[in-house]
PDB file of C-alpha atoms in Angstrom:
ATOM      1  CA  UNK A 182      14.298  21.533 -28.847  1.00  0.00           C
ATOM      2  CA  UNK A 183      17.297  20.739 -27.288  1.00  0.00           C
ATOM      3  CA  UNK A 184      19.260  17.215 -27.852  1.00  0.00           C
ATOM      4  CA  UNK A 185      18.171  15.770 -24.413  1.00  0.00           C
ATOM      5  CA  UNK A 186      14.649  16.757 -24.833  1.00  0.00           C
ATOM      6  CA  UNK A 187      14.813  15.086 -28.557  1.00  0.00           C
ATOM      7  CA  UNK A 188      16.626  12.064 -26.965  1.00  0.00           C
ATOM      8  CA  UNK A 189      13.885  11.550 -23.867  1.00  0.00           C
ATOM      9  CA  UNK A 190      11.239  11.767 -26.415  1.00  0.00           C
ATOM     10  CA  UNK A 191      12.514   8.900 -28.381  1.00  0.00           C
ATOM     11  CA  UNK A 192      13.216   7.037 -25.572  1.00  0.00           C
ATOM     12  CA  UNK A 193       9.852   7.764 -23.701  1.00  0.00           C
ATOM     13  CA  UNK A 194       8.391   6.676 -26.917  1.00  0.00           C
ATOM     14  CA  UNK A 195       6.530   9.953 -27.851  1.00  0.00           C
ATOM     15  CA  UNK A 196       5.038   8.189 -30.840  1.00  0.00           C
ATOM     16  CA  UNK A 197       3.426   5.367 -28.400  1.00  0.00           C
ATOM     17  CA  UNK A 198       2.129   7.587 -25.590  1.00  0.00           C
ATOM     18  CA  UNK A 199       0.798  10.495 -27.802  1.00  0.00           C
ATOM     19  CA  UNK A 200       2.396  12.997 -25.568  1.00  0.00           C
ATOM     20  CA  UNK A 201       5.211  15.358 -26.036  1.00  0.00           C
ATOM     21  CA  UNK A 202       8.042  16.294 -23.261  1.00  0.00           C
ATOM     22  CA  UNK A 203       6.926  19.097 -20.987  1.00  0.00           C
ATOM     23  CA  UNK A 204       9.141  21.628 -20.208  1.00  0.00           C
ATOM     24  CA  UNK A 205       7.281  23.731 -17.511  1.00  0.00           C
ATOM     25  CA  UNK A 206       8.626  21.571 -14.227  1.00  0.00           C
ATOM     26  CA  UNK A 207      12.082  22.510 -13.250  1.00  0.00           C
ATOM     27  CA  UNK A 208      14.194  19.722 -11.548  1.00  0.00           C
ATOM     28  CA  UNK A 209      15.868  21.760  -9.207  1.00  0.00           C
ATOM     29  CA  UNK A 210      12.775  23.678  -8.339  1.00  0.00           C
ATOM     30  CA  UNK A 211      10.663  20.596  -7.707  1.00  0.00           C
ATOM     31  CA  UNK A 212      13.703  19.312  -5.716  1.00  0.00           C
ATOM     32  CA  UNK A 213      14.215  22.415  -3.324  1.00  0.00           C
ATOM     33  CA  UNK A 214      10.279  22.659  -2.683  1.00  0.00           C
ATOM     34  CA  UNK A 215      10.513  19.105  -1.719  1.00  0.00           C
ATOM     35  CA  UNK A 216      13.673  19.405   0.679  1.00  0.00           C
ATOM     36  CA  UNK A 217      11.860  22.568   2.178  1.00  0.00           C
ATOM     37  CA  UNK A 218       8.617  20.753   2.742  1.00  0.00           C
ATOM     38  CA  UNK A 219      10.894  18.006   4.671  1.00  0.00           C
ATOM     39  CA  UNK A 220      12.684  20.214   6.747  1.00  0.00           C
ATOM     40  CA  UNK A 221       9.436  22.267   7.890  1.00  0.00           C
ATOM     41  CA  UNK A 222       8.328  18.864   8.673  1.00  0.00           C
ATOM     42  CA  UNK A 223      10.905  18.100  10.630  1.00  0.00           C
ATOM     43  CA  UNK A 224      11.510  21.099  12.865  1.00  0.00           C
ATOM     44  CA  UNK A 225      10.053  22.028  15.914  1.00  0.00           C
ATOM     45  CA  UNK A 226       9.723  25.986  14.956  1.00  0.00           C
ATOM     46  CA  UNK A 227       7.252  25.108  12.079  1.00  0.00           C
ATOM     47  CA  UNK A 228       3.765  23.367  12.386  1.00  0.00           C
ATOM     48  CA  UNK A 229       2.909  21.997   8.809  1.00  0.00           C
ATOM     49  CA  UNK A 230      -0.758  20.193   8.580  1.00  0.00           C
ATOM     50  CA  UNK A 231      -0.888  16.749   8.190  1.00  0.00           C
ATOM     51  CA  UNK A 232      -1.079  15.260   4.434  1.00  0.00           C
ATOM     52  CA  UNK A 233      -0.494  11.917   2.801  1.00  0.00           C
ATOM     53  CA  UNK A 234       0.744  11.429  -0.718  1.00  0.00           C
ATOM     54  CA  UNK A 235      -0.890   8.349  -2.139  1.00  0.00           C
ATOM     55  CA  UNK A 236       0.166   6.421  -5.277  1.00  0.00           C
ATOM     56  CA  UNK A 237      -2.524   5.154  -7.191  1.00  0.00           C
ATOM     57  CA  UNK A 238      -3.294   2.403 -10.315  1.00  0.00           C
ATOM     58  CA  UNK A 239      -3.532   4.310 -13.891  1.00  0.00           C
ATOM     59  CA  UNK A 240      -5.273   1.610 -15.375  1.00  0.00           C
ATOM     60  CA  UNK A 241      -7.359  -0.984 -13.633  1.00  0.00           C
ATOM     61  CA  UNK A 242      -6.179  -4.509 -13.520  1.00  0.00           C
ATOM     62  CA  UNK A 243      -8.479  -7.677 -14.316  1.00  0.00           C
ATOM     63  CA  UNK A 244      -8.108 -11.591 -13.871  1.00  0.00           C
ATOM     64  CA  UNK A 245      -9.677 -13.799 -16.280  1.00  0.00           C
ATOM     65  CA  UNK A 246      -9.379 -17.640 -14.874  1.00  0.00           C
ATOM     66  CA  UNK A 247      -9.554 -20.456 -17.354  1.00  0.00           C
ATOM     67  CA  UNK A 248     -11.474 -24.054 -17.282  1.00  0.00           C
ATOM     68  CA  UNK A 249      -9.411 -26.954 -17.803  1.00  0.00           C
ATOM     69  CA  UNK A 250     -10.609 -27.342 -21.637  1.00  0.00           C
ATOM     70  CA  UNK A 251      -9.644 -23.665 -22.250  1.00  0.00           C
ATOM     71  CA  UNK A 252     -12.674 -21.726 -22.000  1.00  0.00           C
ATOM     72  CA  UNK A 253     -12.767 -18.765 -19.789  1.00  0.00           C
ATOM     73  CA  UNK A 254     -14.058 -19.754 -16.257  1.00  0.00           C
ATOM     74  CA  UNK A 255     -14.875 -16.152 -14.973  1.00  0.00           C
ATOM     75  CA  UNK A 256     -13.193 -12.726 -14.710  1.00  0.00           C
ATOM     76  CA  UNK A 257     -12.836 -10.058 -12.132  1.00  0.00           C
ATOM     77  CA  UNK A 258     -11.582  -6.628 -11.968  1.00  0.00           C
ATOM     78  CA  UNK A 259      -8.968  -6.892  -8.899  1.00  0.00           C
ATOM     79  CA  UNK A 260      -7.547  -3.339  -8.662  1.00  0.00           C
ATOM     80  CA  UNK A 261      -9.943  -0.658 -10.099  1.00  0.00           C
ATOM     81  CA  UNK A 262      -8.577   2.420 -11.842  1.00  0.00           C
ATOM     82  CA  UNK A 263      -7.245   4.765  -9.084  1.00  0.00           C
ATOM     83  CA  UNK A 264      -6.757   2.062  -6.295  1.00  0.00           C
ATOM     84  CA  UNK A 265      -4.039   2.944  -3.604  1.00  0.00           C
ATOM     85  CA  UNK A 266      -1.048   0.937  -3.981  1.00  0.00           C
ATOM     86  CA  UNK A 267       1.027  -1.116  -2.553  1.00  0.00           C
ATOM     87  CA  UNK A 268      -1.891  -3.131  -1.604  1.00  0.00           C
ATOM     88  CA  UNK A 269      -2.756  -7.024  -1.668  1.00  0.00           C
ATOM     89  CA  UNK A 270      -5.552  -9.057  -2.150  1.00  0.00           C
ATOM     90  CA  UNK A 271      -6.463 -12.807  -1.075  1.00  0.00           C
ATOM     91  CA  UNK A 272      -8.414 -14.229  -3.800  1.00  0.00           C
ATOM     92  CA  UNK A 273      -9.892 -18.059  -3.386  1.00  0.00           C
ATOM     93  CA  UNK A 274     -11.177 -20.341  -5.789  1.00  0.00           C
ATOM     94  CA  UNK A 275     -12.415 -23.648  -5.774  1.00  0.00           C
ATOM     95  CA  UNK A 276     -10.731 -26.187  -8.323  1.00  0.00           C
ATOM     96  CA  UNK A 277     -10.136 -29.764  -8.944  1.00  0.00           C
ATOM     97  CA  UNK A 278      -7.408 -28.972 -11.463  1.00  0.00           C
ATOM     98  CA  UNK A 279      -4.410 -26.463 -12.110  1.00  0.00           C
ATOM     99  CA  UNK A 280      -5.475 -22.871 -11.909  1.00  0.00           C
ATOM    100  CA  UNK A 281      -4.819 -20.656 -14.926  1.00  0.00           C
ATOM    101  CA  UNK A 282      -5.018 -16.886 -14.377  1.00  0.00           C
ATOM    102  CA  UNK A 283      -4.449 -14.064 -16.984  1.00  0.00           C
ATOM    103  CA  UNK A 284      -4.156 -10.749 -15.501  1.00  0.00           C
ATOM    104  CA  UNK A 285      -4.591  -7.634 -17.936  1.00  0.00           C
ATOM    105  CA  UNK A 286      -5.346  -4.016 -18.075  1.00  0.00           C
ATOM    106  CA  UNK A 287      -9.123  -3.430 -17.838  1.00  0.00           C
ATOM    107  CA  UNK A 288      -9.076   0.133 -19.100  1.00  0.00           C
ATOM    108  CA  UNK A 289      -7.687   1.391 -22.613  1.00  0.00           C
ATOM    109  CA  UNK A 290      -3.827   1.745 -22.245  1.00  0.00           C
ATOM    110  CA  UNK A 291      -1.845   3.748 -24.502  1.00  0.00           C
ATOM    111  CA  UNK A 292      -0.171   0.389 -25.899  1.00  0.00           C
ATOM    112  CA  UNK A 293      -0.768  -2.643 -27.985  1.00  0.00           C
ATOM    113  CA  UNK A 294       0.061  -5.242 -25.596  1.00  0.00           C
ATOM    114  CA  UNK A 295      -2.752  -5.079 -22.736  1.00  0.00           C
ATOM    115  CA  UNK A 296      -1.982  -8.547 -21.273  1.00  0.00           C
ATOM    116  CA  UNK A 297       0.112  -8.349 -18.035  1.00  0.00           C
ATOM    117  CA  UNK A 298       0.820 -11.908 -17.605  1.00  0.00           C
ATOM    118  CA  UNK A 299      -0.252 -15.288 -17.672  1.00  0.00           C
ATOM    119  CA  UNK A 300       0.081 -17.410 -14.325  1.00  0.00           C
ATOM    120  CA  UNK A 301      -0.316 -21.173 -13.666  1.00  0.00           C
ATOM    121  CA  UNK A 302      -0.926 -22.382  -9.967  1.00  0.00           C
ATOM    122  CA  UNK A 303      -0.863 -26.363  -9.531  1.00  0.00           C
ATOM    123  CA  UNK A 304      -0.479 -29.043  -9.192  1.00  0.00           C
ATOM    124  CA  UNK A 305      -3.858 -29.396  -7.633  1.00  0.00           C
ATOM    125  CA  UNK A 306      -5.525 -32.424  -6.850  1.00  0.00           C
ATOM    126  CA  UNK A 307      -9.444 -32.939  -5.882  1.00  0.00           C
ATOM    127  CA  UNK A 308      -9.966 -33.873  -2.358  1.00  0.00           C
ATOM    128  CA  UNK A 309     -10.354 -37.260  -1.048  1.00  0.00           C
ATOM    129  CA  UNK A 310     -14.227 -37.024  -1.518  1.00  0.00           C
ATOM    130  CA  UNK A 311     -13.825 -35.844  -4.885  1.00  0.00           C
ATOM    131  CA  UNK A 312     -14.985 -32.235  -4.459  1.00  0.00           C
ATOM    132  CA  UNK A 313     -13.153 -29.499  -5.158  1.00  0.00           C
ATOM    133  CA  UNK A 314     -10.057 -28.042  -3.187  1.00  0.00           C
ATOM    134  CA  UNK A 315      -9.862 -24.405  -1.595  1.00  0.00           C
ATOM    135  CA  UNK A 316      -6.939 -22.660  -3.590  1.00  0.00           C
ATOM    136  CA  UNK A 317      -6.200 -19.252  -1.971  1.00  0.00           C
ATOM    137  CA  UNK A 318      -3.867 -16.761  -4.248  1.00  0.00           C
ATOM    138  CA  UNK A 319      -2.387 -13.505  -3.196  1.00  0.00           C
ATOM    139  CA  UNK A 320      -2.168 -10.806  -5.826  1.00  0.00           C
ATOM    140  CA  UNK A 321      -0.391  -7.512  -5.141  1.00  0.00           C
ATOM    141  CA  UNK A 322       0.171  -4.355  -6.723  1.00  0.00           C
ATOM    142  CA  UNK A 323       3.728  -3.728  -5.386  1.00  0.00           C
ATOM    143  CA  UNK A 324       5.675  -0.258  -4.787  1.00  0.00           C
ATOM    144  CA  UNK A 325       6.922  -0.160  -8.009  1.00  0.00           C
ATOM    145  CA  UNK A 326       3.240  -0.322  -9.458  1.00  0.00           C
ATOM    146  CA  UNK A 327       4.060  -3.847 -10.581  1.00  0.00           C
ATOM    147  CA  UNK A 328       1.288  -6.418 -10.805  1.00  0.00           C
ATOM    148  CA  UNK A 329       2.478 -10.027  -9.114  1.00  0.00           C
ATOM    149  CA  UNK A 330       1.031 -13.177  -7.984  1.00  0.00           C
ATOM    150  CA  UNK A 331       2.874 -13.487  -4.621  1.00  0.00           C
ATOM    151  CA  UNK A 332       1.647 -16.656  -3.395  1.00  0.00           C
ATOM    152  CA  UNK A 333      -0.899 -19.667  -3.835  1.00  0.00           C
ATOM    153  CA  UNK A 334      -1.740 -22.426  -1.467  1.00  0.00           C
ATOM    154  CA  UNK A 335      -4.382 -24.790  -1.241  1.00  0.00           C
ATOM    155  CA  UNK A 336      -6.288 -25.530   2.092  1.00  0.00           C
ATOM    156  CA  UNK A 337      -7.681 -28.792   2.923  1.00  0.00           C
ATOM    157  CA  UNK A 338      -9.640 -30.214   5.767  1.00  0.00           C
ATOM    158  CA  UNK A 339      -8.472 -33.439   7.528  1.00  0.00           C
ATOM    159  CA  UNK A 340     -10.984 -35.198   9.771  1.00  0.00           C
ATOM    160  CA  UNK A 341      -8.872 -37.079  12.475  1.00  0.00           C
ATOM    161  CA  UNK A 342     -11.324 -39.839  14.281  1.00  0.00           C
ATOM    162  CA  UNK A 343     -10.824 -39.502  18.176  1.00  0.00           C
ATOM    163  CA  UNK A 344     -11.008 -42.388  20.298  1.00  0.00           C
ATOM    164  CA  UNK A 345     -13.169 -42.458  23.258  1.00  0.00           C
ATOM    165  CA  UNK A 346     -10.697 -44.388  25.532  1.00  0.00           C
ATOM    166  CA  UNK A 347      -8.294 -41.434  25.512  1.00  0.00           C
ATOM    167  CA  UNK A 348     -11.105 -38.825  26.037  1.00  0.00           C
ATOM    168  CA  UNK A 349     -11.748 -41.074  29.348  1.00  0.00           C
ATOM    169  CA  UNK A 350      -8.607 -41.225  30.166  1.00  0.00           C
ATOM    170  CA  UNK A 351      -8.214 -37.628  29.940  1.00  0.00           C
ATOM    171  CA  UNK A 352     -11.145 -36.744  31.969  1.00  0.00           C
ATOM    172  CA  UNK A 353     -10.054 -39.189  34.699  1.00  0.00           C
ATOM    173  CA  UNK A 354      -6.585 -37.417  34.803  1.00  0.00           C
ATOM    174  CA  UNK A 355      -7.969 -33.979  35.124  1.00  0.00           C
ATOM    175  CA  UNK A 356     -10.284 -35.216  38.068  1.00  0.00           C
ATOM    176  CA  UNK A 357      -7.327 -36.678  39.956  1.00  0.00           C
ATOM    177  CA  UNK A 358      -5.359 -33.488  39.542  1.00  0.00           C
ATOM    178  CA  UNK A 359      -8.502 -31.292  40.876  1.00  0.00           C
ATOM    179  CA  UNK A 360      -8.557 -33.626  44.203  1.00  0.00           C
ATOM    180  CA  UNK A 361      -4.648 -33.349  44.819  1.00  0.00           C
ATOM    181  CA  UNK A 362      -5.207 -29.601  44.154  1.00  0.00           C
ATOM    182  CA  UNK A 363      -7.728 -29.479  47.017  1.00  0.00           C
ATOM    183  CA  UNK A 364      -5.725 -30.661  49.216  1.00  0.00           C
ATOM    184  CA  UNK A 365      -3.339 -27.988  48.995  1.00  0.00           C
ATOM    185  CA  UNK A 366      -3.154 -24.795  51.588  1.00  0.00           C
ATOM    186  CA  UNK A 367      -2.218 -21.360  50.639  1.00  0.00           C
ATOM    187  CA  UNK A 368      -1.591 -18.416  52.729  1.00  0.00           C
TER     188      UNK A 368
END
């Protein structure tokens, strides 16, 4: 092996990935092919069939959420293996206390650490009537294949009492406007 192949093998962690460096792909050739394809696409002289290149998640990602006492409340595979990215999903939870989420790989990976991260959403307070609050969490696999919890917010319903007098005044005002409008002539 040449010195740079040995260096890449050490840097990439050949022992961890259990794969050797491949020498069948020439960087200059792949760059030239990509440039030629892009030129053919942009040129009016050539007709190139439509095609798409999609990046996919190499290993599924699952979320586990915990109860306030530390026990597992549930789990869900958010992004399956082979799911196209970048992609985001909005998840809904009903909680009375803070929400703790743990993201991890659902499929075996060639690494000892499978946990991606632990996220805490809070403070969450119960609704006025004591029921659970609706929590919306947006999770995303971005263009670099990184999993993130992009945002979280609570949804609360507020009931506003409506006075009947104001309704009657509005109805009377609309009737008066209609009467004035009926007297107008247009050509």
